[in-house]
XYZ file of N, CA and C in Angstrom:
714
model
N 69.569 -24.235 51.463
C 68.549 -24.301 50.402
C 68.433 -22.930 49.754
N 68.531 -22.733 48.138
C 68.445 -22.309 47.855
C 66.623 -20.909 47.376
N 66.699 -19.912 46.935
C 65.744 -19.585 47.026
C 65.508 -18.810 45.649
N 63.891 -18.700 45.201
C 64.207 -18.548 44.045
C 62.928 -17.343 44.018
N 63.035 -16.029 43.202
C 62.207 -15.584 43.010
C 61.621 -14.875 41.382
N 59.842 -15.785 41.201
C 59.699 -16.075 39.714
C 58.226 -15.039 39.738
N 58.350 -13.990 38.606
C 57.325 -13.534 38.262
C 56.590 -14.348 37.807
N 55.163 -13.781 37.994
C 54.414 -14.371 37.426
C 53.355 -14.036 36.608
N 54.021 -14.218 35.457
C 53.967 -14.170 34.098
C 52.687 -13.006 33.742
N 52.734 -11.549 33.750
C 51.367 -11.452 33.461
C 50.417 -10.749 34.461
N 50.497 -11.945 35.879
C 49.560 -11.784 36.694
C 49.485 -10.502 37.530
N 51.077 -10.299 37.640
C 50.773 -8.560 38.505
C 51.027 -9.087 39.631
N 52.020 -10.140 40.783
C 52.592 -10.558 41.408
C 53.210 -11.619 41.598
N 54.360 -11.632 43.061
C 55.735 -12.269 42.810
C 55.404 -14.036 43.492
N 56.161 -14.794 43.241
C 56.066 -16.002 44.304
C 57.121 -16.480 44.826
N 57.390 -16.885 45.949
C 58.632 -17.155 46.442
C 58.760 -18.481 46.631
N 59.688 -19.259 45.956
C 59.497 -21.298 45.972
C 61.220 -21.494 46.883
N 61.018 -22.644 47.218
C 61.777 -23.249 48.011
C 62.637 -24.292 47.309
N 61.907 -24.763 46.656
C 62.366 -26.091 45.496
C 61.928 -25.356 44.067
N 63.178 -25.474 43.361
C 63.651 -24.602 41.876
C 62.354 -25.816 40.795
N 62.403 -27.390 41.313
C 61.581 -27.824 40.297
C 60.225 -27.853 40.599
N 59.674 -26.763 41.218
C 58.233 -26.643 41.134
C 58.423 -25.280 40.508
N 59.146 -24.661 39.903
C 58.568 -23.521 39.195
C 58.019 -24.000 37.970
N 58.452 -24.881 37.264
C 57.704 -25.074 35.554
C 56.217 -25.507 36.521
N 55.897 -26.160 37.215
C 54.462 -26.337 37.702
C 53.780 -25.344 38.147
N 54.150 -24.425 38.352
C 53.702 -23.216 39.305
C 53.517 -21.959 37.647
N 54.723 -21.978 36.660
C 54.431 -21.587 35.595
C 53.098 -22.150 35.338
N 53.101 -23.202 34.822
C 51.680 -23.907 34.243
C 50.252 -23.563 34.874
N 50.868 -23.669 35.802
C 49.160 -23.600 36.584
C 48.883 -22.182 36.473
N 50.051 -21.517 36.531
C 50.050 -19.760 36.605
C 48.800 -19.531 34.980
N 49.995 -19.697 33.853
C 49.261 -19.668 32.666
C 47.893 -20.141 32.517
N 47.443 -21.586 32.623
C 46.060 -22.149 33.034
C 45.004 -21.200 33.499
N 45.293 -20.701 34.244
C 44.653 -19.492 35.026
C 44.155 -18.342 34.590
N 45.455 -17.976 33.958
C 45.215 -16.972 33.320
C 44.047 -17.229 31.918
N 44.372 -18.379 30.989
C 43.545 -18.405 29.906
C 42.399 -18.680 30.154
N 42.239 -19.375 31.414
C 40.820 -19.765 31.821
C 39.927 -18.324 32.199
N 40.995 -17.592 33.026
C 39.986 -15.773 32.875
C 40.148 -15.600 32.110
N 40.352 -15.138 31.161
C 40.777 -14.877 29.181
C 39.129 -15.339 28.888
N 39.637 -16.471 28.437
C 38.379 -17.399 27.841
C 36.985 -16.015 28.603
N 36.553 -16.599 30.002
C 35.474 -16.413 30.747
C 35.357 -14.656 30.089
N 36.627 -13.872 30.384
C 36.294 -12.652 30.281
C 35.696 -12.112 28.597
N 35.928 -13.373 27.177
C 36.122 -13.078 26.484
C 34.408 -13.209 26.085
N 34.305 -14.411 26.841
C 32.877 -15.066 26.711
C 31.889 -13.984 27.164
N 32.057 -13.286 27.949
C 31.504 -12.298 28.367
C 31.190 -10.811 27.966
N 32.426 -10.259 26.957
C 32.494 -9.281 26.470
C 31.556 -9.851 25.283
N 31.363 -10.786 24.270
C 30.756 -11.008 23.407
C 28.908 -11.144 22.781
N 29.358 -11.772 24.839
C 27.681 -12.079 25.085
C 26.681 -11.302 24.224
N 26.945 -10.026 24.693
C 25.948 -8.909 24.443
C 25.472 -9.126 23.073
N 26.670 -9.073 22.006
C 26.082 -8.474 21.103
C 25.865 -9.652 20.253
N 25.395 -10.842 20.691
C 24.817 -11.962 19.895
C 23.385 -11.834 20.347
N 23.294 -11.248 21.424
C 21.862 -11.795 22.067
C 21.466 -10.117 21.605
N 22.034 -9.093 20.689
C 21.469 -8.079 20.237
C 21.519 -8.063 19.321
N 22.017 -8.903 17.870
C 21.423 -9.144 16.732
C 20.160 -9.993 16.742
N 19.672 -10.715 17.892
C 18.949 -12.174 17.524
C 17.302 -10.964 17.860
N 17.766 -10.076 18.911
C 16.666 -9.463 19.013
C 16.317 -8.296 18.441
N 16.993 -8.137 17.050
C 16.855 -7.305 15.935
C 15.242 -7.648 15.331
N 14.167 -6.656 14.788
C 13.286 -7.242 13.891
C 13.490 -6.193 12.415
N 12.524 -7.125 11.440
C 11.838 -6.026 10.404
C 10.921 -4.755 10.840
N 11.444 -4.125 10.115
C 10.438 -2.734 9.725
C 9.481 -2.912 9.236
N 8.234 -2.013 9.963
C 7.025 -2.323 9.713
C 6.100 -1.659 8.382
N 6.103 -1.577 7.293
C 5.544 -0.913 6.382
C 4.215 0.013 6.806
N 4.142 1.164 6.635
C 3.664 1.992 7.075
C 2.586 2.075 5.923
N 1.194 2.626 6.551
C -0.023 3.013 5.258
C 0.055 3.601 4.281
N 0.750 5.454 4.542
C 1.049 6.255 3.851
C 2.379 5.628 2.625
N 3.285 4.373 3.194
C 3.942 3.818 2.070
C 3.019 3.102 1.006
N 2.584 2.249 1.613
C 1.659 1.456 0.081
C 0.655 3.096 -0.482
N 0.519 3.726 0.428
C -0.651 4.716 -0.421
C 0.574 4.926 -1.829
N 1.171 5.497 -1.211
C 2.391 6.065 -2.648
C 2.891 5.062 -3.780
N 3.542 3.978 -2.934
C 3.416 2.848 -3.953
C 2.380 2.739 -5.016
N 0.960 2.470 -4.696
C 0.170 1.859 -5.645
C -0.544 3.002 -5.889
N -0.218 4.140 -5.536
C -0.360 5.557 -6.989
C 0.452 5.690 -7.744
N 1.987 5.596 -7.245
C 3.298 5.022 -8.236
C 3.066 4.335 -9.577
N 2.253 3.245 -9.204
C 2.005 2.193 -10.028
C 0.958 2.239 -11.360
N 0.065 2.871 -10.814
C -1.175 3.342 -11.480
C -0.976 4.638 -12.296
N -0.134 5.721 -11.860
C -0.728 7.023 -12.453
C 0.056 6.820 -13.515
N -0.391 7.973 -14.651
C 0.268 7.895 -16.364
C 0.123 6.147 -16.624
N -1.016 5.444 -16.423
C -1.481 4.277 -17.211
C -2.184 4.314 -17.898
N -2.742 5.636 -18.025
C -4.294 5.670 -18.659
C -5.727 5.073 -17.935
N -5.177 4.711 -16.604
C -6.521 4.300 -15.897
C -6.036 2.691 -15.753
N -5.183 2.185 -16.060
C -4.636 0.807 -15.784
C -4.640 0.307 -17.519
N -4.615 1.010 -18.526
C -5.300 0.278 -19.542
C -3.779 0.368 -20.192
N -2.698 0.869 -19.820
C -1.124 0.589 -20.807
C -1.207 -0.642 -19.472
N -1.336 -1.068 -18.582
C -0.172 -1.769 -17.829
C -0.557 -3.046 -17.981
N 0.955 -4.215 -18.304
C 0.811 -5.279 -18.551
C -0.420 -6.463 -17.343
N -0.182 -7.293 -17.742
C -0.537 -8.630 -16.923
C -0.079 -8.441 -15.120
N 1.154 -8.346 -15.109
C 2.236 -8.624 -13.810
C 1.493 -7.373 -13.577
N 1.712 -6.399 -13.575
C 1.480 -4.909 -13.156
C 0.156 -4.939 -12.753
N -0.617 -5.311 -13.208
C -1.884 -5.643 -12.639
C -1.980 -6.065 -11.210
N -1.082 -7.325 -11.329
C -1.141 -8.351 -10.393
C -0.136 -7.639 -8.759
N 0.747 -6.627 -9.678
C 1.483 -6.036 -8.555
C 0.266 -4.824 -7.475
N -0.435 -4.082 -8.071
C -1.251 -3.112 -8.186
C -2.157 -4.131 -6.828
N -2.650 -5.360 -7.135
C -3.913 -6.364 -6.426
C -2.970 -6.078 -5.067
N -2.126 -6.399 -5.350
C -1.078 -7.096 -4.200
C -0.911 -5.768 -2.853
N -0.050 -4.561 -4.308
C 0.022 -3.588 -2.928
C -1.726 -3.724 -1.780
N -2.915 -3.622 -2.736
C -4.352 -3.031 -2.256
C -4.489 -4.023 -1.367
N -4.244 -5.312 -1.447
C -4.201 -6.280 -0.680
C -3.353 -6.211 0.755
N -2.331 -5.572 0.779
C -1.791 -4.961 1.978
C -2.461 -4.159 2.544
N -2.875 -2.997 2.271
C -3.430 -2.145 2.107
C -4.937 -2.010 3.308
N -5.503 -3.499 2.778
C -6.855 -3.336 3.524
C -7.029 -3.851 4.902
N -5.573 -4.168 5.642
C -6.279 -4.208 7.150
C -5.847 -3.349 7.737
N -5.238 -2.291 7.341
C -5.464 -0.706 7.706
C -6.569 -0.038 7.623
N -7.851 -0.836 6.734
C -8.948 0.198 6.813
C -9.941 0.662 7.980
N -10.728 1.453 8.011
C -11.184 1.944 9.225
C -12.507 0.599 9.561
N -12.886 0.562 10.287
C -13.987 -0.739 10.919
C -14.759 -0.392 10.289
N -16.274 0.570 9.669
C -17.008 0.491 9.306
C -17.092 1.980 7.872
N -16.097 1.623 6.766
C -15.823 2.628 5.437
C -17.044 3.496 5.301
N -18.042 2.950 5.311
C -19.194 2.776 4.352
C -19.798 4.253 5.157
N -19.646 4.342 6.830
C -19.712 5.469 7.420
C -18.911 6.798 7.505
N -17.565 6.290 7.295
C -17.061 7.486 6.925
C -16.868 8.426 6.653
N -16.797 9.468 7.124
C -16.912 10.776 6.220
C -16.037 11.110 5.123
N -14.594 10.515 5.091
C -14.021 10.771 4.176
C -14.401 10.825 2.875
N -15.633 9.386 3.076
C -15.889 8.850 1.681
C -16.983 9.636 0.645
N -17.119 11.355 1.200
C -17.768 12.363 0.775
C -16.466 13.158 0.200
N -17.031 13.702 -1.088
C -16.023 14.776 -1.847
C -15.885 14.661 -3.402
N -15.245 14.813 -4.045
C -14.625 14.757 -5.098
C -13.249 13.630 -5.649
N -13.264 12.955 -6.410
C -12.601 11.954 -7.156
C -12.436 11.250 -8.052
N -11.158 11.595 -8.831
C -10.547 11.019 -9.802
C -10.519 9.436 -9.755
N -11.049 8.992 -10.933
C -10.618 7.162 -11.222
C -9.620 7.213 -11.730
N -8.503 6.610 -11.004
C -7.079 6.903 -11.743
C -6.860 5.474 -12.127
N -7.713 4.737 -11.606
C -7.300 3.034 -12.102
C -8.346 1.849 -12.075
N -8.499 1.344 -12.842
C -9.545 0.406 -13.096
C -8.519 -1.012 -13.218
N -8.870 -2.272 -12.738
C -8.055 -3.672 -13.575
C -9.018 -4.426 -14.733
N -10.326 -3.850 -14.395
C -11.073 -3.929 -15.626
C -11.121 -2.601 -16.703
N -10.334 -1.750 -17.237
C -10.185 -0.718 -17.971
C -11.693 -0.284 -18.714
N -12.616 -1.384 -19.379
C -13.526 -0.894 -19.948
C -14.773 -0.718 -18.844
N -14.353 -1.151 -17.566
C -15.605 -1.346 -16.835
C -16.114 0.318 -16.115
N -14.546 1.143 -15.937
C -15.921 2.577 -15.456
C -15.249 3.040 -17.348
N -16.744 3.846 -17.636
C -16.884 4.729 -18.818
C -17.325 3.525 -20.117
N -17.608 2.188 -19.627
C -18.350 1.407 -20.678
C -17.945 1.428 -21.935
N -18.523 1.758 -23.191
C -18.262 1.357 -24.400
C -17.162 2.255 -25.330
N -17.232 3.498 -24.092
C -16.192 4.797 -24.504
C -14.948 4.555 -24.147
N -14.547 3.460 -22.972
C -13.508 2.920 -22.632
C -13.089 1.927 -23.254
N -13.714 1.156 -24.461
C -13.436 -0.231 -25.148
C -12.345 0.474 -26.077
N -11.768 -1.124 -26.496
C -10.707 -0.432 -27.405
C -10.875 -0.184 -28.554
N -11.946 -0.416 -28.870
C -12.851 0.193 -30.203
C -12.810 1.596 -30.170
N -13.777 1.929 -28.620
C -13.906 3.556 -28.546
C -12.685 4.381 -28.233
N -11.952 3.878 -27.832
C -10.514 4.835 -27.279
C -10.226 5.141 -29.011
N -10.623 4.107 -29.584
C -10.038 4.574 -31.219
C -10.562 6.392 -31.666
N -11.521 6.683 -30.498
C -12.838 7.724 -31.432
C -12.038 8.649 -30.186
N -12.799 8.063 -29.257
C -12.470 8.923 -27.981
C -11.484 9.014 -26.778
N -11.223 9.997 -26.481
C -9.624 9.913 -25.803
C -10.332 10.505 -24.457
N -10.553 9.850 -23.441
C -10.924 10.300 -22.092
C -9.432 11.247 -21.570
N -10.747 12.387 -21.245
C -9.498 13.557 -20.354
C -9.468 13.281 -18.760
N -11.135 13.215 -18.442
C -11.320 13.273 -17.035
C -12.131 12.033 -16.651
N -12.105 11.474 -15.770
C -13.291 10.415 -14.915
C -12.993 10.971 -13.664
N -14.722 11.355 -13.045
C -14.259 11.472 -12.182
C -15.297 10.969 -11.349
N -15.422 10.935 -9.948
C -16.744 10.422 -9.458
C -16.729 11.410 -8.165
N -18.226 12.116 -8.010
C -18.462 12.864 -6.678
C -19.571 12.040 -5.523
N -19.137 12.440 -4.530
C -19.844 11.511 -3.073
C -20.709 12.660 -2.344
N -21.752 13.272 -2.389
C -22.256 14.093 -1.862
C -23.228 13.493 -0.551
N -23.540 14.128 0.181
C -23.733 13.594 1.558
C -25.271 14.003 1.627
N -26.333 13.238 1.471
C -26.384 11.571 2.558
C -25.967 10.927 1.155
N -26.560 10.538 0.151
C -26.346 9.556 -0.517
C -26.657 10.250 -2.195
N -25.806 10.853 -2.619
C -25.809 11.428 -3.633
C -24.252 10.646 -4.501
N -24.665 10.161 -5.704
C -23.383 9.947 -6.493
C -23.565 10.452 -8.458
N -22.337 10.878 -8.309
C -22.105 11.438 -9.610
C -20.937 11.103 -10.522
N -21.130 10.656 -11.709
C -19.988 9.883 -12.176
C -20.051 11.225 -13.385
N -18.658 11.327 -13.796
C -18.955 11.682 -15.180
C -17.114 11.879 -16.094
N -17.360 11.789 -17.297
C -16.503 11.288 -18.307
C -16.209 12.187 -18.977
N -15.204 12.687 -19.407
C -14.905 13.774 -20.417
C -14.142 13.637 -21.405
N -14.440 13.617 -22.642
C -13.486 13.245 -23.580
C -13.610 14.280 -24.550
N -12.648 14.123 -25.987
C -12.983 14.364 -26.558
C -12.704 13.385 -27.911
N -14.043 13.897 -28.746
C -14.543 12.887 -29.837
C -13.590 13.452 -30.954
N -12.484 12.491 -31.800
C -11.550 12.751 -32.995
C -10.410 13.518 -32.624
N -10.303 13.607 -31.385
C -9.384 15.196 -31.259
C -9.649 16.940 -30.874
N -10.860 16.412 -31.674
C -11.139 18.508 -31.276
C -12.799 18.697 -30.709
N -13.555 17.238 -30.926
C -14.665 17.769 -30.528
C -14.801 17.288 -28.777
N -15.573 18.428 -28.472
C -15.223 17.944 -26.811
C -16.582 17.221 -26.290
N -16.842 16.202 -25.504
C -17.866 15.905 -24.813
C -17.746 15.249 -23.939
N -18.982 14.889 -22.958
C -19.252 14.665 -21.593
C -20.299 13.815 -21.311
N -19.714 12.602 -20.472
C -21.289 11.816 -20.262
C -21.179 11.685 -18.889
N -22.701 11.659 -18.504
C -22.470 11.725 -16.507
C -23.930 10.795 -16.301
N -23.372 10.631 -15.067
C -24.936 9.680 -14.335
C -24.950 9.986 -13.216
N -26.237 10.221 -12.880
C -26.415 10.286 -11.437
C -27.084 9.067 -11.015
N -26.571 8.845 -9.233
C -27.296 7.909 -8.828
C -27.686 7.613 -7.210
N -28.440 7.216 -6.599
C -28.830 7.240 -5.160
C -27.456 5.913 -4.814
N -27.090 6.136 -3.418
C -26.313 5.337 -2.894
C -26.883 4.922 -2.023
N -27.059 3.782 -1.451
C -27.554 2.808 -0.611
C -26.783 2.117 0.473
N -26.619 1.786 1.479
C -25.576 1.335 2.419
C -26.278 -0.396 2.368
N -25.632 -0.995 2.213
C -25.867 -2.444 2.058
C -25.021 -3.294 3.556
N -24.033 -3.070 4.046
C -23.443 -3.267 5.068
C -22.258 -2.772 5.422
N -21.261 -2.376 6.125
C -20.468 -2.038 6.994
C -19.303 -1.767 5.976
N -19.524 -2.532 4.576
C -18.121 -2.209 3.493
C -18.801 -2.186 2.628
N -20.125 -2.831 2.113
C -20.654 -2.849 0.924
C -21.255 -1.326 0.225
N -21.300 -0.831 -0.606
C -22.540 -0.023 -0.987
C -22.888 -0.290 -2.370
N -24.454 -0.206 -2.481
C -24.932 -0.194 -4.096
C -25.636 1.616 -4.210
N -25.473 1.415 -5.590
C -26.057 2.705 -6.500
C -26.739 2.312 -7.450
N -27.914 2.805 -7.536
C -28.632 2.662 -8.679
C -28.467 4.416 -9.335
N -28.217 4.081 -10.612
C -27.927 5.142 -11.408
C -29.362 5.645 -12.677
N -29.522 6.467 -12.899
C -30.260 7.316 -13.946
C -30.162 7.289 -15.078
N -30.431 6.969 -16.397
C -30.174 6.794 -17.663
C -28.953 7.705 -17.753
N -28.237 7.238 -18.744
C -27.024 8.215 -18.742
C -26.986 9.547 -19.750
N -26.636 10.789 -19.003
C -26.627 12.052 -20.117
C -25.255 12.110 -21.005
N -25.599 12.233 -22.269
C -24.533 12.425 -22.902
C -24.692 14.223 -23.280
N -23.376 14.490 -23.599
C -23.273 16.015 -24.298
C -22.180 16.280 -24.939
N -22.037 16.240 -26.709
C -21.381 16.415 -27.472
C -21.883 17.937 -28.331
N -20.350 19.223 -28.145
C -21.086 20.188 -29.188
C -22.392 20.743 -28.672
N -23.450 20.898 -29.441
C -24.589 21.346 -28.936
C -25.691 20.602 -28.453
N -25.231 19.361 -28.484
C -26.612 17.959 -28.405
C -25.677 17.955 -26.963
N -27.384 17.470 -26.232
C -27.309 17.258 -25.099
C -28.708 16.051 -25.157
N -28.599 15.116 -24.638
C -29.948 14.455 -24.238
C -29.423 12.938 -23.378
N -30.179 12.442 -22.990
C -30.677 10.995 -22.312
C -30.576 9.529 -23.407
N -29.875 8.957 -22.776
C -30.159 7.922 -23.263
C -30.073 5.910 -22.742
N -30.010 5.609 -22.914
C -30.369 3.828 -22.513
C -31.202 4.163 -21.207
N -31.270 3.048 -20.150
C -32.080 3.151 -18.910
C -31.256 3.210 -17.525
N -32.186 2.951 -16.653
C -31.381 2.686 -15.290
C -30.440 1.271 -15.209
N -28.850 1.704 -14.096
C -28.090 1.332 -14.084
C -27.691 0.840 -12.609
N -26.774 -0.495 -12.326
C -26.693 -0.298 -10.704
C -25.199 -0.719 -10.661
N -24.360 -0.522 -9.776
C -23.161 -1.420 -9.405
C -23.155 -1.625 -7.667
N -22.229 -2.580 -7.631
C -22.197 -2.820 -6.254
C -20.624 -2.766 -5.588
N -20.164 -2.312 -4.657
C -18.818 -1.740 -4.359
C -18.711 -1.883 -3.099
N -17.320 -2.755 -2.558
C -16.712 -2.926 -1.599
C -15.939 -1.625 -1.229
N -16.171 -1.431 -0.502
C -14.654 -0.466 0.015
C -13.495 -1.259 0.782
N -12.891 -1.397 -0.047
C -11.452 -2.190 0.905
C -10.527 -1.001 1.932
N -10.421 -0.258 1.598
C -9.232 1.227 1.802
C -9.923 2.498 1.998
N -9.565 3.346 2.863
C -9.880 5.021 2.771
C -9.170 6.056 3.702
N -8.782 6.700 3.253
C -7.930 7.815 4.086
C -8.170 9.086 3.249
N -7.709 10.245 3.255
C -7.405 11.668 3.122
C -6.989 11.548 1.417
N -6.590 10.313 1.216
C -5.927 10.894 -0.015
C -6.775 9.633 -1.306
N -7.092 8.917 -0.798
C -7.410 7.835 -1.627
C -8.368 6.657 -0.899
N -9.102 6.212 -2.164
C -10.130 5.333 -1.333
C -10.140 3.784 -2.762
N -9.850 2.883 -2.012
C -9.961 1.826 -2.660
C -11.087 0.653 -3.219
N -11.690 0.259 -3.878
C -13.264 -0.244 -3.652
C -12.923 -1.779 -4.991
N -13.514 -2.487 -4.372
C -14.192 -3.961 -5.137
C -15.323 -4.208 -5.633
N -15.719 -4.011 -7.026
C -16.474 -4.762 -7.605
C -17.391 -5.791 -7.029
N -18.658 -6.057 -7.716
C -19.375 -7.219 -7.304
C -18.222 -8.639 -8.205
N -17.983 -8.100 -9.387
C -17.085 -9.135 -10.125
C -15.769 -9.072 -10.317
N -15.330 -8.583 -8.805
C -13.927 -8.975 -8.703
C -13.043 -7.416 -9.694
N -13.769 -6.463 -10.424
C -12.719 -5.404 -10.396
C -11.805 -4.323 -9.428
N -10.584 -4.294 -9.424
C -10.527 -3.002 -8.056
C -10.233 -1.998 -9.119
N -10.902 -0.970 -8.011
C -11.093 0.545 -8.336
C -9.917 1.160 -7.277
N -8.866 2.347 -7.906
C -8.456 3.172 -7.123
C -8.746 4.778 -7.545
N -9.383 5.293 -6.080
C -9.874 6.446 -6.510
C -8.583 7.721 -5.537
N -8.590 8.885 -6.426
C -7.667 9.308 -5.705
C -8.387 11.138 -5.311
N -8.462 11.106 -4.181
C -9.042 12.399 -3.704
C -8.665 13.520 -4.885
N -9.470 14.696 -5.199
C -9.223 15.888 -6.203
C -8.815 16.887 -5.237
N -8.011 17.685 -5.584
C -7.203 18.825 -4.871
C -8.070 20.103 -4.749
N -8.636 20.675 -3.864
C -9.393 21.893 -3.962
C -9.233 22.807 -5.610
């Protein structure tokens, strides 16, 4: 009897057969073997990195991003009064992100003491009244709005324009601030002073608004209307 000796194929050792027609069987099963570790080993190397895309997430938008965004959006508008319809609606949206970052009770805050610019209204005529209509923008070109928070409850609004181009003037109100609840505050305000040139005096009566604070941090403080306007106010730089 003859004797036969058949690598095997691959595997990294020899086999020694007795009968020449069991090698194609002994091939087969050899190969079988092999693809079946193949397969398993292949299944295995892959594993990983399916089950490490699936546990991929989104990035979490950060505060300080929408802060920039929706000053992005707002500044060089004139106070919101160039920006279309949509832009409006984009502006709601960032502030709307925006407010379950705010602190639990605004209204205590200390931040919400200092100095600040109205850089944006979605009602345009609603801070600076009849000087903000588009009648008056015809006369008067607002330079400054600004509003101060003095501590306990001191508020100061005031407007700076000037009348035709060259004449300069200023209207301001003062008013007591009131804590109404945990986001709300009202102000009742003081007849309003106007001062154009050398005239200075008083005029119409007392005034009130009522204001949500949605937002507040270091740089900017966000607030709601009793009728649905948002206000973005943006801290003044020493």
């Amino acid at each position: 009897m003859a004797t036969y000796v058949v690598a095997g194929a691959g595997i990294g050792t020899t086999a020694l057969i007795g009968n020449p027609r069991r090698i194609s069987a002994v091939s087969v099963q050899s190969s079988s073997q092999l693809a079946l570790k193949f397969r398993r080993r292949t299944s295995k190397t892959f594993s990983p990195i399916y089950a490490s895309v699936s546990a991929s997430t989104a990035p979490v938008t950060k505060p300080n991003d929408l802060v920039a965004t929706i000053l992005s959006k707002v500044m060089q508008s004139d106070r919101g009064v160039l920006l279309a319809k949509d832009e409006h609606k984009s502006v709601a949206e960032v502030a709307q992100e925006l407010q379950p970052f705010c602190v639990a009770e605004p209204v205590k805050c200390p931040l919400i003491f200092g100095e600040w610019d109205v850089v944006y209204c979605s009602n345009p005529t609603s801070p600076g009244g009849g000087y903000r209509s588009a009648f008056g923008r015809l006369f008067f070109k607002t330079n400054e709005m600004v509003q101060v928070v003095e501590a306990p409850d001191v508020v100061k609004n005031r407007v700076s324009f000037s009348l035709f181009g060259f004449l300069d003037g200023e209207v301001s109100l003062k008013g007591k601030l009131n804590v109404l609840d945990e986001k709300w505050i009202q102000v009742v305000f003081e007849p309003p002073e106007l001062k154009v040139g050398g005239l200075d005096f008083q005029y119409g009566g007392e005034s009130e608004v009522k204001l949500e604070i949605t937002y507040i941090d270091e740089k900017i403080r966000l607030g709601k209307g009793s009728r649905g306007s948002l206000f973005v106010f943006q801290r003044r730089k020493p």
